[in-house]
Tab-separated table of C-alpha atoms in Angstrom:
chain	number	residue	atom	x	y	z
A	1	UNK	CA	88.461	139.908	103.486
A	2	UNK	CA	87.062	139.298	107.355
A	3	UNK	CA	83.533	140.217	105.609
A	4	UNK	CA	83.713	137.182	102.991
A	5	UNK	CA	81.992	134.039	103.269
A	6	UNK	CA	84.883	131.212	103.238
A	7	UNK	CA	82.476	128.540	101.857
A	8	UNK	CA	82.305	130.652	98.865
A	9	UNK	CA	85.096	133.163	98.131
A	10	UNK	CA	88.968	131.481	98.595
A	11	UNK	CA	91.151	132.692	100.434
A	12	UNK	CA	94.986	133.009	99.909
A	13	UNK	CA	96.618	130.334	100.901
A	14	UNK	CA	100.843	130.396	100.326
A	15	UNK	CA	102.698	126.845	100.248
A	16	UNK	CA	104.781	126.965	102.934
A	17	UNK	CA	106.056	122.860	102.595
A	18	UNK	CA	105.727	120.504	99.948
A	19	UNK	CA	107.044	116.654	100.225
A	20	UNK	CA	106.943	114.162	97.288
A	21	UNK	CA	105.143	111.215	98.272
A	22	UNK	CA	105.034	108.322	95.160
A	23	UNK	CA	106.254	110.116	92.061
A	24	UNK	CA	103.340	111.493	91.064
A	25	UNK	CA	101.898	112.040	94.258
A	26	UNK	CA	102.865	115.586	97.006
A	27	UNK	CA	101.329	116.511	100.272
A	28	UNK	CA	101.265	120.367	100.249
A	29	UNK	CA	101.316	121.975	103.383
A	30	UNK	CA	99.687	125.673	103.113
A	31	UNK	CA	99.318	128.759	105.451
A	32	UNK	CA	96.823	131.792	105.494
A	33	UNK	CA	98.106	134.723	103.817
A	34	UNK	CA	96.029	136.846	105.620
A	35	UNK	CA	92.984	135.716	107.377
A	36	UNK	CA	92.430	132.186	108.298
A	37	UNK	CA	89.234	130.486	107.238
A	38	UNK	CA	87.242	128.225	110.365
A	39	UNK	CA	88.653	125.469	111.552
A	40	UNK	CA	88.052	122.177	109.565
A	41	UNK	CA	86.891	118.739	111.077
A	42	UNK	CA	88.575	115.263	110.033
A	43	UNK	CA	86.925	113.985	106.657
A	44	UNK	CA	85.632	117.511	105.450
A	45	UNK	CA	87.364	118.997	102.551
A	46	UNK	CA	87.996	122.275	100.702
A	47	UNK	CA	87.614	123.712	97.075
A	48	UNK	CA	91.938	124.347	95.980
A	49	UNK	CA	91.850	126.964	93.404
A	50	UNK	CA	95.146	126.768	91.044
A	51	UNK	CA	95.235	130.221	89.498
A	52	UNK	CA	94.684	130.162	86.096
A	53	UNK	CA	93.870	126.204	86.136
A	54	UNK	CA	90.852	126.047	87.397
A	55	UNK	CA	89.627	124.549	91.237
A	56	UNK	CA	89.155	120.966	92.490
A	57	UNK	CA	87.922	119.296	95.669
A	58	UNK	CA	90.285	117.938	98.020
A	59	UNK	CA	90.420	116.607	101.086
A	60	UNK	CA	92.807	117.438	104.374
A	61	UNK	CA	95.759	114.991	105.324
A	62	UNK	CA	96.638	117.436	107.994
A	63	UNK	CA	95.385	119.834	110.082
A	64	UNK	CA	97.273	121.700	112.445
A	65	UNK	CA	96.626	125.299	113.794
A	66	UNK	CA	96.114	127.356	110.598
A	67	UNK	CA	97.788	125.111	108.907
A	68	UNK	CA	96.169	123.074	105.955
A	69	UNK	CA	97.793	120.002	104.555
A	70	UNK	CA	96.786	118.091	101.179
A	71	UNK	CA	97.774	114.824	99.369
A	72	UNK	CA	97.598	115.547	95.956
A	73	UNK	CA	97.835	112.939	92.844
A	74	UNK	CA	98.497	114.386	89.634
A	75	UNK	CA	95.657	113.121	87.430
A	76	UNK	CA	94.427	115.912	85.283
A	77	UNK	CA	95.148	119.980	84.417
A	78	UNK	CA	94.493	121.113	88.007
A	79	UNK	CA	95.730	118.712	89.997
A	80	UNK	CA	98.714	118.501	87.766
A	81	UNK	CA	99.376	122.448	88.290
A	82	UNK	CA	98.898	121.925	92.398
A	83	UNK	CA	101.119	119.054	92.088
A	84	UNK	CA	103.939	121.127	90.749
A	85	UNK	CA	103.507	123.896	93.625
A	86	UNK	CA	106.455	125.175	95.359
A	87	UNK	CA	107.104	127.039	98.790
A	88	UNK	CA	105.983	130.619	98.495
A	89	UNK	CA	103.582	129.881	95.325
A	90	UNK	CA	100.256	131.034	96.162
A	91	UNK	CA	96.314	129.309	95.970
A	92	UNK	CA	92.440	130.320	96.630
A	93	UNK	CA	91.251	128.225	99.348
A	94	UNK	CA	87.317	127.778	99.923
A	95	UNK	CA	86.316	125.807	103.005
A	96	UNK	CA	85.488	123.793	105.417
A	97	UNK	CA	82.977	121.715	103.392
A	98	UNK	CA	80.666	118.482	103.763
A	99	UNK	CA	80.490	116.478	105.974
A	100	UNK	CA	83.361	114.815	108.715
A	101	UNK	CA	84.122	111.448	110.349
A	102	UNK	CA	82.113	112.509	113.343
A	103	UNK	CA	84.919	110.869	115.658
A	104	UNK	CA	83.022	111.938	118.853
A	105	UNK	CA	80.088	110.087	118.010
A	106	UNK	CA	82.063	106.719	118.197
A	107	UNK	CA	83.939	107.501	121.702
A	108	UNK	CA	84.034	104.059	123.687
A	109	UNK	CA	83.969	102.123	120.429
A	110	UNK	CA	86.850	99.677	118.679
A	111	UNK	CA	87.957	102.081	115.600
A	112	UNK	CA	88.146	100.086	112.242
A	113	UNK	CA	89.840	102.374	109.597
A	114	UNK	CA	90.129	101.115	106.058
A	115	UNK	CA	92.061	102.623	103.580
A	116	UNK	CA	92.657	102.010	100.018
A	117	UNK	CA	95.357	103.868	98.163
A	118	UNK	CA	94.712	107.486	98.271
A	119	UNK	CA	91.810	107.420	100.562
A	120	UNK	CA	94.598	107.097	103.465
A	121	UNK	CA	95.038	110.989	103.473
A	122	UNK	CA	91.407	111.974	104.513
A	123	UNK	CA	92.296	109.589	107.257
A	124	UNK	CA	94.972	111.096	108.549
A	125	UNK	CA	93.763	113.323	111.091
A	126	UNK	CA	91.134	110.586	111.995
A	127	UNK	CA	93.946	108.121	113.026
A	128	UNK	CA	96.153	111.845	114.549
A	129	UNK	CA	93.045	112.428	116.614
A	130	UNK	CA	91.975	109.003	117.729
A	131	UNK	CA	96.130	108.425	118.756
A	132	UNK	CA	95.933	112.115	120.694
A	133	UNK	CA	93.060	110.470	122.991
A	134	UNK	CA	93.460	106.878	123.609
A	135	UNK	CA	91.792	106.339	126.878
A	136	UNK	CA	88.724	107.863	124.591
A	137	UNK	CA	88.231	104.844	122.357
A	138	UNK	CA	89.103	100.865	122.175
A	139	UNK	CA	91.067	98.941	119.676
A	140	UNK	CA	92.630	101.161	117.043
A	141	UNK	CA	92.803	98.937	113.618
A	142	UNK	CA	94.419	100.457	110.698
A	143	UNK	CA	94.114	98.489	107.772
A	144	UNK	CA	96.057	100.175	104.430
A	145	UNK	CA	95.903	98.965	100.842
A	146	UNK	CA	98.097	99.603	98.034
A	147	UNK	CA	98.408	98.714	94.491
A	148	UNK	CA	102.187	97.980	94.981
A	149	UNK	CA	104.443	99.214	97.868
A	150	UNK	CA	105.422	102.422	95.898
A	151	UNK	CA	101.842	103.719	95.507
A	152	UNK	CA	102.009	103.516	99.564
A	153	UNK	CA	100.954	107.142	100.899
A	154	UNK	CA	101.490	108.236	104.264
A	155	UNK	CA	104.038	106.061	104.782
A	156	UNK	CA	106.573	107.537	107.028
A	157	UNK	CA	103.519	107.827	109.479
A	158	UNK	CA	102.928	103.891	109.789
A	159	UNK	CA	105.542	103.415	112.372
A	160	UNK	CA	104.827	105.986	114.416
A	161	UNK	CA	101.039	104.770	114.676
A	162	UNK	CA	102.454	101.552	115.731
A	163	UNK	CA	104.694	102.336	118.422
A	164	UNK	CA	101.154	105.020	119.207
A	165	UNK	CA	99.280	102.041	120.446
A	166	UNK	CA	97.456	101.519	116.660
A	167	UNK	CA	97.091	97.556	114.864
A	168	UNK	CA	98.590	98.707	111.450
A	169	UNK	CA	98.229	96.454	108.818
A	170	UNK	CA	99.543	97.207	105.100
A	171	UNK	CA	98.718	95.191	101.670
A	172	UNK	CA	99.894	95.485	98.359
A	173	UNK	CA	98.116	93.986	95.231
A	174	UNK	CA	101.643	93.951	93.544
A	175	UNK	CA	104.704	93.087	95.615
A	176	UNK	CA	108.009	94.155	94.659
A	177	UNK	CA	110.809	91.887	95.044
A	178	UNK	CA	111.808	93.578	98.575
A	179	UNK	CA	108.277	93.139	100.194
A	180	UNK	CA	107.868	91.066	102.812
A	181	UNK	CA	104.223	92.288	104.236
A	182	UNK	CA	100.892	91.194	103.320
A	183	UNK	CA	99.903	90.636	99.335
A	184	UNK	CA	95.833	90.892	98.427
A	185	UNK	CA	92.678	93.338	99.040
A	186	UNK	CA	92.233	94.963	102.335
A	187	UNK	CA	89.339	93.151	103.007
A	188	UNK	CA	91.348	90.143	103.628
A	189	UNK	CA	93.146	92.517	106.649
A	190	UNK	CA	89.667	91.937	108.776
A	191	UNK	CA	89.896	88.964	109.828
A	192	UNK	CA	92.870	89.563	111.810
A	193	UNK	CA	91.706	92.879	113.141
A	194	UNK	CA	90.143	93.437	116.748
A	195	UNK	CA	86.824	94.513	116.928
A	196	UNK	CA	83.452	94.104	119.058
A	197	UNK	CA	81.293	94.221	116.000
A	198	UNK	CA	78.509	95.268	118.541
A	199	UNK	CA	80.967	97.963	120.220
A	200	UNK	CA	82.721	99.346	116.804
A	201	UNK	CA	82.474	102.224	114.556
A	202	UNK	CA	84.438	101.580	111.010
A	203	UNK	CA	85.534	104.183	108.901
A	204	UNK	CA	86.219	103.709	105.023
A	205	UNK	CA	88.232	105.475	101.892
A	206	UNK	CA	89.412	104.525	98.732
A	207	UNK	CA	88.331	103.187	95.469
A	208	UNK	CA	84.009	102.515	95.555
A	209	UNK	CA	84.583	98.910	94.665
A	210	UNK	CA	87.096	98.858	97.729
A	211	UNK	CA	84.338	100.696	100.031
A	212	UNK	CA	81.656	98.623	98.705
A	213	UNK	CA	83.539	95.054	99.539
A	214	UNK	CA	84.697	96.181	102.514
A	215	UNK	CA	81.253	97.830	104.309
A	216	UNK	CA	79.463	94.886	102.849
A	217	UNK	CA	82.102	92.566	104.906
A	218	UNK	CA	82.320	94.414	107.762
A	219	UNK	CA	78.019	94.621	107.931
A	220	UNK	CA	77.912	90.519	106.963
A	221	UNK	CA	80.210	90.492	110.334
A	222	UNK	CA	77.605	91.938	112.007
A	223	UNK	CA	78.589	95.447	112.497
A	224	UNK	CA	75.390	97.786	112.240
A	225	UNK	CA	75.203	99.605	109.056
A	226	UNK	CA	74.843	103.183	110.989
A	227	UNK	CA	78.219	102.325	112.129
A	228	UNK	CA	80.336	102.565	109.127
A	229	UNK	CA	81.264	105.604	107.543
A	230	UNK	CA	82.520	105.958	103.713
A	231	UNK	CA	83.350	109.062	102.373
A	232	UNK	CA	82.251	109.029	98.734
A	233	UNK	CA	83.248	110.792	95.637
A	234	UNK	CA	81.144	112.254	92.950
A	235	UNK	CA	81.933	115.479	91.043
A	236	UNK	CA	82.246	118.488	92.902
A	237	UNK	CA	82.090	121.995	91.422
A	238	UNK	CA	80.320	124.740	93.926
A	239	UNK	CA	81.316	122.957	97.481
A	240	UNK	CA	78.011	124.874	98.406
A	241	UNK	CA	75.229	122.160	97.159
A	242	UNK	CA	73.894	124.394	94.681
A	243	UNK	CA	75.224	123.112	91.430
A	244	UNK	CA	73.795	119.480	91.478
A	245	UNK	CA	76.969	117.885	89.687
A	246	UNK	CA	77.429	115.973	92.795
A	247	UNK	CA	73.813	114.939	92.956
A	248	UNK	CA	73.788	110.860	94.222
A	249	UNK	CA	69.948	110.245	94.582
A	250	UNK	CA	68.712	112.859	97.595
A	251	UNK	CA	71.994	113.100	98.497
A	252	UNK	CA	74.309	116.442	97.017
A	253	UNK	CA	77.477	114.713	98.327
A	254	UNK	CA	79.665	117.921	98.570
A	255	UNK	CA	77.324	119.338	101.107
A	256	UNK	CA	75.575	116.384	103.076
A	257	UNK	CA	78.628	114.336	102.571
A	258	UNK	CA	81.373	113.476	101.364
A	259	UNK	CA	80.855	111.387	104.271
A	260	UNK	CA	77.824	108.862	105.104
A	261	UNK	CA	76.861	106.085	106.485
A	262	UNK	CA	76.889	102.399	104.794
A	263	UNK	CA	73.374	102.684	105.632
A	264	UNK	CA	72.489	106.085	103.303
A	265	UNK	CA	74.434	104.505	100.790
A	266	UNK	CA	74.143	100.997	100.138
A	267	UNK	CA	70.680	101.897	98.654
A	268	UNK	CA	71.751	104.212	96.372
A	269	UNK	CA	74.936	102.333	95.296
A	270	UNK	CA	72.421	99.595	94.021
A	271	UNK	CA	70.928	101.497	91.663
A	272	UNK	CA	72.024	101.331	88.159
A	273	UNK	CA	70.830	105.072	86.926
A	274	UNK	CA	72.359	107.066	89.867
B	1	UNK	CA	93.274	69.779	122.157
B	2	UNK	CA	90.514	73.092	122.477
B	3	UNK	CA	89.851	75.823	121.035
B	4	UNK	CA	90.550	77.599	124.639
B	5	UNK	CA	93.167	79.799	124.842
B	6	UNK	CA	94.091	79.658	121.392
B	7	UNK	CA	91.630	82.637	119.816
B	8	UNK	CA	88.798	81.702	117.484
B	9	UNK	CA	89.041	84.077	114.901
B	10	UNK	CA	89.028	82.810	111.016
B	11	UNK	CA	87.925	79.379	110.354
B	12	UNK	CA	88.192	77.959	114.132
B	13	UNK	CA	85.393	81.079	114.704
B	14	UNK	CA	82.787	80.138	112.236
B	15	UNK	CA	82.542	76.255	112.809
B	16	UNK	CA	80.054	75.464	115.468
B	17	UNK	CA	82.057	74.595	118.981
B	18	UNK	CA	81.171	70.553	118.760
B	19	UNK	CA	82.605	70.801	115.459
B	20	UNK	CA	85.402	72.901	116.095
B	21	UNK	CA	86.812	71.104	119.424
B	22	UNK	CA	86.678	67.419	117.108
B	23	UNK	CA	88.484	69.268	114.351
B	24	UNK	CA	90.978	70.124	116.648
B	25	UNK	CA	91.201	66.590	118.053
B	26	UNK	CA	93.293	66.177	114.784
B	27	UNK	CA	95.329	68.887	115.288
B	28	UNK	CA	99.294	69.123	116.166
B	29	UNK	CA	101.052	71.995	116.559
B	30	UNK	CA	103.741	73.087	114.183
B	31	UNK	CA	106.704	75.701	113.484
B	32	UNK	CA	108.050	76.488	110.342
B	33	UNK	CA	111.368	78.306	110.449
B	34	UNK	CA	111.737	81.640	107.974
B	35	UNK	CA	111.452	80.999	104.433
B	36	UNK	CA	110.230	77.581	104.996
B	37	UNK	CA	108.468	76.146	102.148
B	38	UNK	CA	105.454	74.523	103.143
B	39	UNK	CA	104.431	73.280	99.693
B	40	UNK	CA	104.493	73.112	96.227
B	41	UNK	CA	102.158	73.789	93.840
B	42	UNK	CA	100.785	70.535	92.266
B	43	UNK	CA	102.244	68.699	95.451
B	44	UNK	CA	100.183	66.177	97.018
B	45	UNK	CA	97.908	67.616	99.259
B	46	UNK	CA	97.864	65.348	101.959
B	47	UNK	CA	97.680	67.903	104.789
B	48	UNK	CA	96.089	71.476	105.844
B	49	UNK	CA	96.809	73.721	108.315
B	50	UNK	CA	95.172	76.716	110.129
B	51	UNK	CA	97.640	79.636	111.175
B	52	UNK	CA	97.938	80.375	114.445
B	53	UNK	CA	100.500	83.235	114.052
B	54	UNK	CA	102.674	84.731	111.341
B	55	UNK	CA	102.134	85.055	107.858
B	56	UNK	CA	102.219	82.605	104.735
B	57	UNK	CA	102.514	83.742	100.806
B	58	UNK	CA	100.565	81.923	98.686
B	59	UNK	CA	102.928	81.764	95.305
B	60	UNK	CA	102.781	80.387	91.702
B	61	UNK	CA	105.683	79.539	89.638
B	62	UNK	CA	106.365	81.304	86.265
B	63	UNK	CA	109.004	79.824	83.984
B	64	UNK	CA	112.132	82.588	83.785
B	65	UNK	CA	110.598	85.056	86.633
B	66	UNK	CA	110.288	82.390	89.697
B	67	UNK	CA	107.259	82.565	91.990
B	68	UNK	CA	104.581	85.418	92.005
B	69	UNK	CA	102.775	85.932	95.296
B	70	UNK	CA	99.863	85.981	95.056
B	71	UNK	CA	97.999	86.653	98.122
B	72	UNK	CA	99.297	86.146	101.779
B	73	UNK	CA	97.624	84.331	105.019
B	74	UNK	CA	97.881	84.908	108.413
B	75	UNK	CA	96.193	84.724	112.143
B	76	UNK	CA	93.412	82.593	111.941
B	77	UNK	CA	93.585	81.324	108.375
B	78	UNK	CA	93.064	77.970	106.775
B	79	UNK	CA	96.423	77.300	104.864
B	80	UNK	CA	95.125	74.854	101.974
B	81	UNK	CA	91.088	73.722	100.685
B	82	UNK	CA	93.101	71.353	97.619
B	83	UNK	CA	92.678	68.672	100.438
B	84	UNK	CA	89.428	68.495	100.556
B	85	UNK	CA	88.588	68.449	97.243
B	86	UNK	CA	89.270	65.624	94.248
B	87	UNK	CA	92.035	65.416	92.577
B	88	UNK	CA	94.112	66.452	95.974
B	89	UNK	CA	96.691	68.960	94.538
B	90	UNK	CA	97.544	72.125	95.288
B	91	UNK	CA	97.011	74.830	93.149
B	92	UNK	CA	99.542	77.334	94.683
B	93	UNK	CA	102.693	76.663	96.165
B	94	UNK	CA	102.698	78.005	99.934
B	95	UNK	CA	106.674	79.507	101.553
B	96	UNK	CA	106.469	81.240	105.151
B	97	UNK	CA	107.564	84.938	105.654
B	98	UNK	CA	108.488	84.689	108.878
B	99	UNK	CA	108.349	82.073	112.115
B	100	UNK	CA	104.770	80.509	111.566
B	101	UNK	CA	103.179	78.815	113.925
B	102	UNK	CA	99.835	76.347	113.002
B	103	UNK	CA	97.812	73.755	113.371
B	104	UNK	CA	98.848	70.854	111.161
B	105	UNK	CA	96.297	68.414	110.579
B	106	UNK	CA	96.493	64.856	108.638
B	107	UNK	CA	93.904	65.189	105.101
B	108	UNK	CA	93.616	61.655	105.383
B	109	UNK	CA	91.746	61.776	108.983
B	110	UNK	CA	89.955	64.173	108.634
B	111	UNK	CA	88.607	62.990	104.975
B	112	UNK	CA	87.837	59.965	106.927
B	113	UNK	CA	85.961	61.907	109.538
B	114	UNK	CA	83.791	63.982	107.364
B	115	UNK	CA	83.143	60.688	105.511
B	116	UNK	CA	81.876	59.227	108.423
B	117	UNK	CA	80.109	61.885	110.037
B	118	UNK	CA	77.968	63.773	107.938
B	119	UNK	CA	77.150	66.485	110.167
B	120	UNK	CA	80.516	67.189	110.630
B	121	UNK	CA	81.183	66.814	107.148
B	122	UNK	CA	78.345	69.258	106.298
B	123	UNK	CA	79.639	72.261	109.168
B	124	UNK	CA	83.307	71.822	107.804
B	125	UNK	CA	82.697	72.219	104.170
B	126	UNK	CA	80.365	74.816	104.691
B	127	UNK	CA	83.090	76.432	106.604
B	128	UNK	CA	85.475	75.682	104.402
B	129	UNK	CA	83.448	76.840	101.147
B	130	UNK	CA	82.358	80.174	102.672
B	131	UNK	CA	85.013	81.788	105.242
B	132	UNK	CA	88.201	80.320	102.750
B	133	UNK	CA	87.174	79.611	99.194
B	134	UNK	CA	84.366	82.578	99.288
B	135	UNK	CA	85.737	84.735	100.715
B	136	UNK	CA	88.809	84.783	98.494
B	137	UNK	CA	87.101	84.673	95.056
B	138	UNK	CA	85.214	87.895	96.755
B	139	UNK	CA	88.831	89.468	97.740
B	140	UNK	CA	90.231	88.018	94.097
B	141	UNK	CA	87.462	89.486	92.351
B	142	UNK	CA	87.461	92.912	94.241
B	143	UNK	CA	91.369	92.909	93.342
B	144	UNK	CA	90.563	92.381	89.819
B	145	UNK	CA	88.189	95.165	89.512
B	146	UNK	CA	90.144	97.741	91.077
B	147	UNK	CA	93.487	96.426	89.126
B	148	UNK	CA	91.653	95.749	85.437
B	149	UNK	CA	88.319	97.305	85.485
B	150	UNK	CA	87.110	98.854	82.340
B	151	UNK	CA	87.873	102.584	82.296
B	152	UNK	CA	85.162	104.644	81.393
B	153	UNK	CA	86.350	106.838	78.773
B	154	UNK	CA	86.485	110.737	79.661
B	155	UNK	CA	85.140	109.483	82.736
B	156	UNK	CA	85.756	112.151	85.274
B	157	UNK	CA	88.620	111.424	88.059
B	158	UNK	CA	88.238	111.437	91.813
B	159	UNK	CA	89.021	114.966	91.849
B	160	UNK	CA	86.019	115.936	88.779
B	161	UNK	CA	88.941	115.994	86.697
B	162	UNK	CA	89.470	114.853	83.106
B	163	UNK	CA	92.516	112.962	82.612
């Protein structure tokens, strides 16, 4: 097993945690069986291999040690059947691939993270690793969207990132009776978040027509395209960039993404046939 | 009163500083306890006000369920364009969340201001037109495509999945 290549053979991963998040959302928390594969970056992802089901991209929530952590929606067969995992069930685990944040690159800069829904997970070790090294960057702005406060991932995190020194800020498109925080899209979150638009980096996930609104805000503000970062989602089969089913333009977004810059992909996002 | 010392973020930020530092010559400061509510929808809408800190929800009334929010305002963030535009009524009813604190200003003044000075007029309705009412139908129609957008059927999911 030592021999094999880990962007292209998976290795056995046992759940070793599992924590419902909305109902039909889990974080999974998995450890090696045997060998661990490298070390992955914030934003990359790996190819989860339900035995049986079949294998789908996702993304890391968590990384700690050998330790692997995913936030998984049930949507379809395979993310159904990882959804339903349980402590000592077992999966195939192919990885680190694509493209990450590239936090280094934006050391001395305001942080601007954006979130929509799901996209708060890839995040995660973003915001972890930005919080583990404050004297390493400015203003830390969290800004969170949610269809309605249930649909709210990562939740039991916000507070923590507060009292951490991070600007938090949470929407919902559809308040409940009991919610007494914002109500609207993200976007509307920038005005009130602190940034030097010509010393900031912005980082975005969630729905395209979230990233879209939100990069073309943030660059109408000023802030350089090269600057913000969306991780993008096509589908993904090999991981490896040899398939093509990920194919947006020049990009194969499973191996030179999943994350770009609003630069690389404003372009391509304008044109009707990709 | 100045902008100095009281941030220019929002609308106060995008008006030029002449015309910011008059608009503010209108301007009192207000505080609305919790729960307050500001206004009513179809209410007269005699005044405006820009937040200075807290948060408003913007609300409309439906017959056996009580208000909806709709959409919330905070730091920075003009409270109210029905004043500045014929018939004068709001469209949304408007009920703090918390302590607010804003600048109030008289409709009536400032009508008479814009009236009179057309280049102040012109920088506050442009203001006005692009950082409140644009921005918002942007924000109202990004909400609307990622709540009702038309799904594509056997589209694949974010994981290359099929539902």
């Amino acid at each position: 097993m030592t021999s094999a290549r880990p962007a292209l053979t998976p290795f056995p991963y046992r759940v070793v945690g599992r924590t419902e998040e909305t109902p039909d959302t889990a974080e999974i928390v998995l450890e090696p069986v045997a060998s661990a594969l490298p070390r992955f970056l914030p934003g990359q992802f790996a190819m989860v291999y339900a035995f049986g089901v079949g294998d789908i991209p996702l993304s890391l929530s968590g990384i700690g040690g050998s330790r692997l952590t995913h936030t998984v929606r049930a949507v379809g067969a395979v993310s159904g059947a990882l959804h339903r995992l349980r402590p000592g069930e077992t999966v195939g685990v192919r990885g680190p691939l694509g493209t990450g944040w590239d936090l280094p690159t934006a050391a001395g800069h305001d942080l601007v993270i954006v979130a929509g829904g799901l996209g708060l997970a890839p995040l995660r070790p973003l915001i972890r690793t930005a919080l583990a090294r404050p004297q390493g960057y400015g203003r830390l702005n969290v800004l969170i969207g949610a269809r309605t406060p249930a649909d709210l991932v990562c939740a039991r995190d916000i507070d923590g990132w507060r009292t951490a020194g991070a600007r938090v800020q949470v929407t919902v498109d559809r308040p409940d009776d009991a919610w007494q925080g914002d109500v609207g899209v993200v976007t509307t979150l920038l005005d009130r978040a602190g940034f030097d638009v010509d010393n900031a980096t912005a980082f975005l996930c969630g729905p395209e027509v979230m990233m879209r609104a939100t990069a073309r805000d943030l660059a109408h503000r000023g802030l350089a395209p090269e600057r913000i970062r969306v991780s993008l989602e096509r589908t993904m089969h090999c991981g490896t960039g040899h398939c093509g089913h990920c194919q947006l333009g020049p990009l194969l977004l499973c191996r030179d993404g999943p994350v770009v810059t609003w630069a690389q992909a404003e372009p391509l996002l304008s044109v009707r046939e990709l | 009163m100045t902008a100095e010392g009281h941030g220019t973020r929002g609308i106060l930020g995008a008006l030029p500083p002449e015309h910011r530092d008059r608009l503010l010559g209108f301007a009192h400061d207000v505080t609305f306890p919790p729960g307050d509510r500001i206004f009513d929808e179809g209410g007269t809408a005699d005044r405006f006000w820009i937040v200075r800190a807290g948060l408003v929800a913007l609300d409309t009334y439906e017959p056996g369920r009580g208000p909806t929010v709709v959409e919330t305002l905070g730091e920075g963030e003009l409270l109210g364009w029905s004043w500045l535009f014929e018939p004068y009524r709001w469209h949304l009813g408007a009920q703090t969340r918390g302590e607010v604190q804003a600048y109030e200003f008289d409709a009536h003044q400032v009508r008479a201001a814009i009236d009179a000075d057309p280049a102040f007029g012109l920088a506050v309705t442009r203001c006005v037109a692009s950082v409140a009412i644009g921005r918002r139908l942007r924000a109202a129609r990004t909400r609307l495509l990622d709540l009702y957008g038309p799904p594509v059927r056997n589209a694949p999911t974010a994981y290359g999945e099929t539902p």
